[in-house]
mmCIF file of C-alpha atoms in Angstrom:
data_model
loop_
_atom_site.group_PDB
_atom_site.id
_atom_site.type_symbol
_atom_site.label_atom_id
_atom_site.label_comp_id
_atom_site.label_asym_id
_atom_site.label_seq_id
_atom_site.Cartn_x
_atom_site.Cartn_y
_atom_site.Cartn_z
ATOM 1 C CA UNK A 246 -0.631 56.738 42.480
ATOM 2 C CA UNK A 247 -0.781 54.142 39.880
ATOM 3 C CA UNK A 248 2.095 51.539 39.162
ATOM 4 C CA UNK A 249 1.669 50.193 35.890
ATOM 5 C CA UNK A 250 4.242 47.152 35.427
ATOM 6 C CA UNK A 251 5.457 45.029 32.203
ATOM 7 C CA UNK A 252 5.203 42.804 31.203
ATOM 8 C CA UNK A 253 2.641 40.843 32.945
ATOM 9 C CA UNK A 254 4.774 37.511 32.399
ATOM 10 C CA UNK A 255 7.295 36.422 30.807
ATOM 11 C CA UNK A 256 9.688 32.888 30.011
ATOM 12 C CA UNK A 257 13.686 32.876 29.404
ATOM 13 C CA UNK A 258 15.961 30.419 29.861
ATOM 14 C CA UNK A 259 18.581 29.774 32.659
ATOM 15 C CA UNK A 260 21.062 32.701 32.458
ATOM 16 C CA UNK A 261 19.351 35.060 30.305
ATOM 17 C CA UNK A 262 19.027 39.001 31.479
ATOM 18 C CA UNK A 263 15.447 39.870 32.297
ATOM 19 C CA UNK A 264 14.202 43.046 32.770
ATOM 20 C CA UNK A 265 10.814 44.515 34.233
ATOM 21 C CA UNK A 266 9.642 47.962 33.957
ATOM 22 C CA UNK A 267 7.300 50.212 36.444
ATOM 23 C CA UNK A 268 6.118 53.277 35.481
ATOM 24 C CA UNK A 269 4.360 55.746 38.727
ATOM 25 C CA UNK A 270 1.410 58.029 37.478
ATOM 26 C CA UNK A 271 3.177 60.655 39.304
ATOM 27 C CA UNK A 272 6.497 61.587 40.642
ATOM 28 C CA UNK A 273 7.450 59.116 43.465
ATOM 29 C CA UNK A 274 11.434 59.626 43.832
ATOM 30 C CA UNK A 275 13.030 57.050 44.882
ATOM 31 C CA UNK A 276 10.338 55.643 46.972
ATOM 32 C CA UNK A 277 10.157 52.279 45.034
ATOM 33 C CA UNK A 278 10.276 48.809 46.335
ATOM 34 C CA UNK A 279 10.707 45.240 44.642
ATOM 35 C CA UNK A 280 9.955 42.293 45.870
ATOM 36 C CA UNK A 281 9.455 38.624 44.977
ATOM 37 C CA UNK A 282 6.694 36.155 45.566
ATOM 38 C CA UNK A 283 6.855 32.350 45.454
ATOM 39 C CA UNK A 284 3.729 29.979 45.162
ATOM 40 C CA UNK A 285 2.198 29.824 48.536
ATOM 41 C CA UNK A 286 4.521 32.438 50.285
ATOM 42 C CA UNK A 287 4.076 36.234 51.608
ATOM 43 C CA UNK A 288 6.295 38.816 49.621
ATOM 44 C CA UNK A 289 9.800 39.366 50.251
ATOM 45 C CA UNK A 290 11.234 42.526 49.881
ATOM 46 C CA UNK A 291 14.704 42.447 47.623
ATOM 47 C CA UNK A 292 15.307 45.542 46.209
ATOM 48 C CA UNK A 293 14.262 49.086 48.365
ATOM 49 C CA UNK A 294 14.678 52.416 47.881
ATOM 50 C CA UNK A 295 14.785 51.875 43.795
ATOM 51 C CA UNK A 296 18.318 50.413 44.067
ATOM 52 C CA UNK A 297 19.608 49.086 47.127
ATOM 53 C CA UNK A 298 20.072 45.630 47.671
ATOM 54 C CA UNK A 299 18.138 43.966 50.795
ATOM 55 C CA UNK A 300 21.097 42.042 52.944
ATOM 56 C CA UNK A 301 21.029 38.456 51.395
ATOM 57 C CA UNK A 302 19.984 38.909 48.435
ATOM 58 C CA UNK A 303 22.325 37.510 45.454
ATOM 59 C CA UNK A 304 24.015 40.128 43.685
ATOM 60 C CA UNK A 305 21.901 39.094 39.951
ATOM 61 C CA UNK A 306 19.038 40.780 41.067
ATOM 62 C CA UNK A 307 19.241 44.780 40.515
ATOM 63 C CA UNK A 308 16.642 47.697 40.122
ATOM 64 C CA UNK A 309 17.323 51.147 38.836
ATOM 65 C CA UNK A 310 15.320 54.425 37.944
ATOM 66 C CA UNK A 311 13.981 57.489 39.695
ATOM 67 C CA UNK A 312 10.706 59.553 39.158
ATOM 68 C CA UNK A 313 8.258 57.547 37.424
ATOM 69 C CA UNK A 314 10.342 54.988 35.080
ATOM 70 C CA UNK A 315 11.970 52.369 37.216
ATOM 71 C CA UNK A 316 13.445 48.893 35.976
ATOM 72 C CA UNK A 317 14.212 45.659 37.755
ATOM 73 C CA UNK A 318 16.642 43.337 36.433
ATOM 74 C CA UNK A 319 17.897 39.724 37.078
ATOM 75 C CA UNK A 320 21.164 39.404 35.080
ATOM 76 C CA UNK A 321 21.906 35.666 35.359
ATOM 77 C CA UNK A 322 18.212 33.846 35.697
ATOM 78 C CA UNK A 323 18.514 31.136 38.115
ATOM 79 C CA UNK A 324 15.561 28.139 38.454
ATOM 80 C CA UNK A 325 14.794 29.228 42.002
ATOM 81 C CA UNK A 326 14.055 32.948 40.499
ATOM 82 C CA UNK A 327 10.546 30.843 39.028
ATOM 83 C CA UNK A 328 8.157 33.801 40.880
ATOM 84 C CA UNK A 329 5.735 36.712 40.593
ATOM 85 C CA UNK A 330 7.713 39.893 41.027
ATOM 86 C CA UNK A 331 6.013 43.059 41.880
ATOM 87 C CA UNK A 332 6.724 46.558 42.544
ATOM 88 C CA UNK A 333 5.481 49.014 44.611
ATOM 89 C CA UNK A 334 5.750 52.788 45.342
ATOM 90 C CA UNK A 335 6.124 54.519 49.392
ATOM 91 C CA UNK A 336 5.884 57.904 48.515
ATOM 92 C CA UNK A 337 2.620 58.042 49.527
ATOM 93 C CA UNK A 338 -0.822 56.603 51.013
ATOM 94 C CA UNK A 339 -2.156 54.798 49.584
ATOM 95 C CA UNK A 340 0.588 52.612 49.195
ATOM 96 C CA UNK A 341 -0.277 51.095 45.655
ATOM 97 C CA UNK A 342 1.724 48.287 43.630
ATOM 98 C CA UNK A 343 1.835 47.126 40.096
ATOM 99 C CA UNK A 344 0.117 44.597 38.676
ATOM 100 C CA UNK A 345 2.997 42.075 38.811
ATOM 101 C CA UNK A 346 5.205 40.069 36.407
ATOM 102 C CA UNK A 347 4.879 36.201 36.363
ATOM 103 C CA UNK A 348 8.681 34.895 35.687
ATOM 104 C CA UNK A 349 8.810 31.402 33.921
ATOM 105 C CA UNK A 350 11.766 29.747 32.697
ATOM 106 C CA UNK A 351 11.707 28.263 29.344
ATOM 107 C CA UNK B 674 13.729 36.899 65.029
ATOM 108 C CA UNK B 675 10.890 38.855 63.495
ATOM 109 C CA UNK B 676 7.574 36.905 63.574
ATOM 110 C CA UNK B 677 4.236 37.751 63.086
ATOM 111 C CA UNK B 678 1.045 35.217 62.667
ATOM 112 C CA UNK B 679 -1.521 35.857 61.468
ATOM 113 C CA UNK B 680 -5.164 34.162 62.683
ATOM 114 C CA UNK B 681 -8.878 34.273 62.821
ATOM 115 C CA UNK B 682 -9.394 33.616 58.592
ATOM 116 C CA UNK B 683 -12.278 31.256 57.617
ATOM 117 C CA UNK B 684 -15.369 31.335 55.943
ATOM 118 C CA UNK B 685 -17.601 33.792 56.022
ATOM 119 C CA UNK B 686 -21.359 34.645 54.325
ATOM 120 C CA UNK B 687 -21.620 38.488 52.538
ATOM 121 C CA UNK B 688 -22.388 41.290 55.186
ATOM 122 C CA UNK B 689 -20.580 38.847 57.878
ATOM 123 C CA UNK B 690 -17.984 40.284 59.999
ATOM 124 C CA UNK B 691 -15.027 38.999 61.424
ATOM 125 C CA UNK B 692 -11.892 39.666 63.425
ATOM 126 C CA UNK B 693 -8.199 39.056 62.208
ATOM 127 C CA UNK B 694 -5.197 38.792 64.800
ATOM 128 C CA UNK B 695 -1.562 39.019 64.232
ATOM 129 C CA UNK B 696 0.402 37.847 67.072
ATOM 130 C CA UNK B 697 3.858 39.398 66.999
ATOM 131 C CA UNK B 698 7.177 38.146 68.702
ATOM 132 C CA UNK B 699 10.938 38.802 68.411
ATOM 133 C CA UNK B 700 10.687 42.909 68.719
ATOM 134 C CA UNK B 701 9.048 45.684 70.805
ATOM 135 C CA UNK B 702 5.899 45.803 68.980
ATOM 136 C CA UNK B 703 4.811 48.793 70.420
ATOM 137 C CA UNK B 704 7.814 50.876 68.851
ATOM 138 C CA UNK B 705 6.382 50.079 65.051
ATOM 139 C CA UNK B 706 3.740 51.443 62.811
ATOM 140 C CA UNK B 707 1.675 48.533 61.196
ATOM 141 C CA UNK B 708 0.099 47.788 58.016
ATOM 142 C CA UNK B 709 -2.528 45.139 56.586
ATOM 143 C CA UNK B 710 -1.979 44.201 53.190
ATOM 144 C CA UNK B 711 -4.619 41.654 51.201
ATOM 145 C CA UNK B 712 -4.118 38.958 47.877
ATOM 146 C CA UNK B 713 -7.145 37.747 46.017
ATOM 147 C CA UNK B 714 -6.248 34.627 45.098
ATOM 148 C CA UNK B 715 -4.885 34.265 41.592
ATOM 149 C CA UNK B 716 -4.680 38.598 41.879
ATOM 150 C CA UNK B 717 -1.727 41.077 43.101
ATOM 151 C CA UNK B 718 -1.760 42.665 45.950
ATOM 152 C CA UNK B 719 -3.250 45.696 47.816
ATOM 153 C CA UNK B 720 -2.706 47.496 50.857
ATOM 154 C CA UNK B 721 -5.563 47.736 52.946
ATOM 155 C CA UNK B 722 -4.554 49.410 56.086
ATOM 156 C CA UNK B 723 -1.968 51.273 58.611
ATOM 157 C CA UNK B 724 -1.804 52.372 62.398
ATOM 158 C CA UNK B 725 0.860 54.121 64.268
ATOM 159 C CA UNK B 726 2.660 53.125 67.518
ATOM 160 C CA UNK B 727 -0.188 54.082 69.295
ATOM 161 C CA UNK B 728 -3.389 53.626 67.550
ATOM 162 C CA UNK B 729 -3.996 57.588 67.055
ATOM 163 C CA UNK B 730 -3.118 58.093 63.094
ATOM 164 C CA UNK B 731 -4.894 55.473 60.878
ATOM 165 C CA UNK B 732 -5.478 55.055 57.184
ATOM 166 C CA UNK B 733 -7.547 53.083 54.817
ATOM 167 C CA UNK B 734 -7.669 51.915 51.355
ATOM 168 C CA UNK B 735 -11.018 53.673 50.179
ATOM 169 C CA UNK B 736 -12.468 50.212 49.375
ATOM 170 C CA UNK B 737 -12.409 49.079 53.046
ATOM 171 C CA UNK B 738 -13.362 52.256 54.936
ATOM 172 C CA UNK B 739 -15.900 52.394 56.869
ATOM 173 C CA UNK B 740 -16.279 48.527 57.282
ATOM 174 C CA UNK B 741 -12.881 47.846 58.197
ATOM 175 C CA UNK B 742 -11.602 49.222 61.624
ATOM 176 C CA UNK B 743 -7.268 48.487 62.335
ATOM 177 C CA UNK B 744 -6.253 48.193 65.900
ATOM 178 C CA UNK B 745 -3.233 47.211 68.191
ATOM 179 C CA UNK B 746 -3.024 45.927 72.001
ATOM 180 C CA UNK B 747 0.679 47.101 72.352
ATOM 181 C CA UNK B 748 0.597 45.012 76.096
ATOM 182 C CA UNK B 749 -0.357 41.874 74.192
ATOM 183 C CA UNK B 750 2.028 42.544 71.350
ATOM 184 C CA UNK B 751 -1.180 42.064 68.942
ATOM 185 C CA UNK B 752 -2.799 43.811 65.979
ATOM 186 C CA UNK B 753 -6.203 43.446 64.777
ATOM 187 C CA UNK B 754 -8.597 44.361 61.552
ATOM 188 C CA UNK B 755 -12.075 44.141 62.303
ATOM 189 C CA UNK B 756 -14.065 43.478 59.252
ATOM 190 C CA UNK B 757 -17.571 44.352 58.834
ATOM 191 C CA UNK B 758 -20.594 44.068 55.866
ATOM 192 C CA UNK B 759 -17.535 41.771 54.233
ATOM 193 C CA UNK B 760 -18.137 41.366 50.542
ATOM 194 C CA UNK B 761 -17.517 38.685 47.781
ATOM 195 C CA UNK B 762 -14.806 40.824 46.655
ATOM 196 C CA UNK B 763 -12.759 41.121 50.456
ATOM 197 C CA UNK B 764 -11.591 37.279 49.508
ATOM 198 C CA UNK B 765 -8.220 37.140 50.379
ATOM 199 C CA UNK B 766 -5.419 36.349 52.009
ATOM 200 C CA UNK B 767 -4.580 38.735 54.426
ATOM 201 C CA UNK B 768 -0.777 39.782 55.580
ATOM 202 C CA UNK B 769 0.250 41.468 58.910
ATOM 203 C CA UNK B 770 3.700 43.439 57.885
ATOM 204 C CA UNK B 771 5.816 45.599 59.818
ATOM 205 C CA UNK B 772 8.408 47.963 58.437
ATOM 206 C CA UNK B 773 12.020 47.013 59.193
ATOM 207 C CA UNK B 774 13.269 50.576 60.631
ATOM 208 C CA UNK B 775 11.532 52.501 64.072
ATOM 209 C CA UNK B 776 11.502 55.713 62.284
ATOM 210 C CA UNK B 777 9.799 54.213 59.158
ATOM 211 C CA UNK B 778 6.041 54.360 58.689
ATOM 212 C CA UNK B 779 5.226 53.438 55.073
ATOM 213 C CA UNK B 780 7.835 50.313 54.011
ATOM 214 C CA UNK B 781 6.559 46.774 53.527
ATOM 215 C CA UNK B 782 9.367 45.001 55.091
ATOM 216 C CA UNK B 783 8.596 42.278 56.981
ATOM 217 C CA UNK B 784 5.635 40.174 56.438
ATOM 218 C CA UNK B 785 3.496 37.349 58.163
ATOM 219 C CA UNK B 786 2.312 34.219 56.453
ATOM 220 C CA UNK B 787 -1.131 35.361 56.062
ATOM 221 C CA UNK B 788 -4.800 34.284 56.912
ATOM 222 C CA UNK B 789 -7.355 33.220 54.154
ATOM 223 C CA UNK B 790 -10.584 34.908 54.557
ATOM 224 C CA UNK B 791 -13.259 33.788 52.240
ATOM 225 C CA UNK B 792 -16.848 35.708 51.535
ATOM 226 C CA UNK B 793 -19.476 33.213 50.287
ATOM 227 C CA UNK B 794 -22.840 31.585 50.884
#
């Protein structure tokens, strides 16, 4: 299954909406991750299961969709949300992600 | 506390092999499928490999089988990928993750801090 993400980066300013988009080659449900990745760090998962919120994660960061269209959004961009986010589908093996989105702030 | 560390990166010629650990502490290892997940550096990332609780269902990313071989020592709370005939292109850094529910085989949940392995004469 192929994730195809966009945009590949992007730059806003502090409190601005951002949204990323994944699209799945194929049906995938809900079986959608999100996760962020700092400079230097492993993932970390922040959004599973499309929608849900992992515990501790602020309440800005959101992700929607089901199928093959799915959407990440941070509502309020903070200067600590400076990372590469990525998404990445479970249906199936091989697990596969998209390409990722590089988030810089203006 | 979930951990899981990662070891045995380093440099390595082409058609070298080597062997990767992940140590893991702070759960019953032996009750969780596992997965191996790889970053090029400056690239996104790929999932490489997976093995049940006890070693008998595996999987592969196509571009590693047959040179890669995943394995677990549930008595020393350890999982392994043996790398063989290693390639420019198997440069990475290489993450140990474990999902976050028992019951779940194929979430990326919790992950190690990785292990650079670098192909290159």
């Amino acid at each position: 299954i192929q994730m195809t993400q966009s945009p590949s980066s992007l730059s806003a300013s502090v409190g601005d909406r951002i949204t990323i988009t994944c699209q799945a080659s194929r049906d995938v449900g809900n079986f959608l991750n999100w996760f962020q990745q700092r400079p230097g760090k492993p993932p970390k998962l922040l959004i599973y299961d499309a929608s849900n919120l992992e515990t501790g994660v602020p309440s800005r960061f959101s992700g929607s969709g089901s199928g093959t269209d799915f959407a990440f959004t941070i509502s309020n961009l903070q200067p600590e949300d400076i990372a590469t986010y990525y998404c990445q589908q479970f249906d199936n093996l091989p697990l596969t992600f998209g390409g990722g989105t590089k988030v810089e702030i203006k | 506390e979930v951990q899981l560390v990662e070891s045995g990166g380093g440099l390595i010629p082409p058609g070298g092999s080597l062997r990767l650990s992940c140590a893991a502490s702070g759960f019953t290892f032996g009750d969780y499928w596992m997965h191996w997940v790889r970053q090029a550096p400056g690239k996104g990332l790929m999932w490489v490999s997976r093995i049940n609780t006890d070693g008998s269902s595996i999987a592969y990313a196509d571009s590693v089988k047959g040179r890669f071989t995943i394995s677990r020592d549930n008595a020393k709370n350890t999982l392994y990928l043996q790398m063989d005939t290693l390639r420019a292109e198997d440069t990475a850094v290489y993450y140990c993750v474990r999902p976050e529910e028992v019951t779940a085989t194929l979430t990326l949940d919790n992950w190690g801090q990785g292990t650079l392995v670098s192909v290159s004469s």
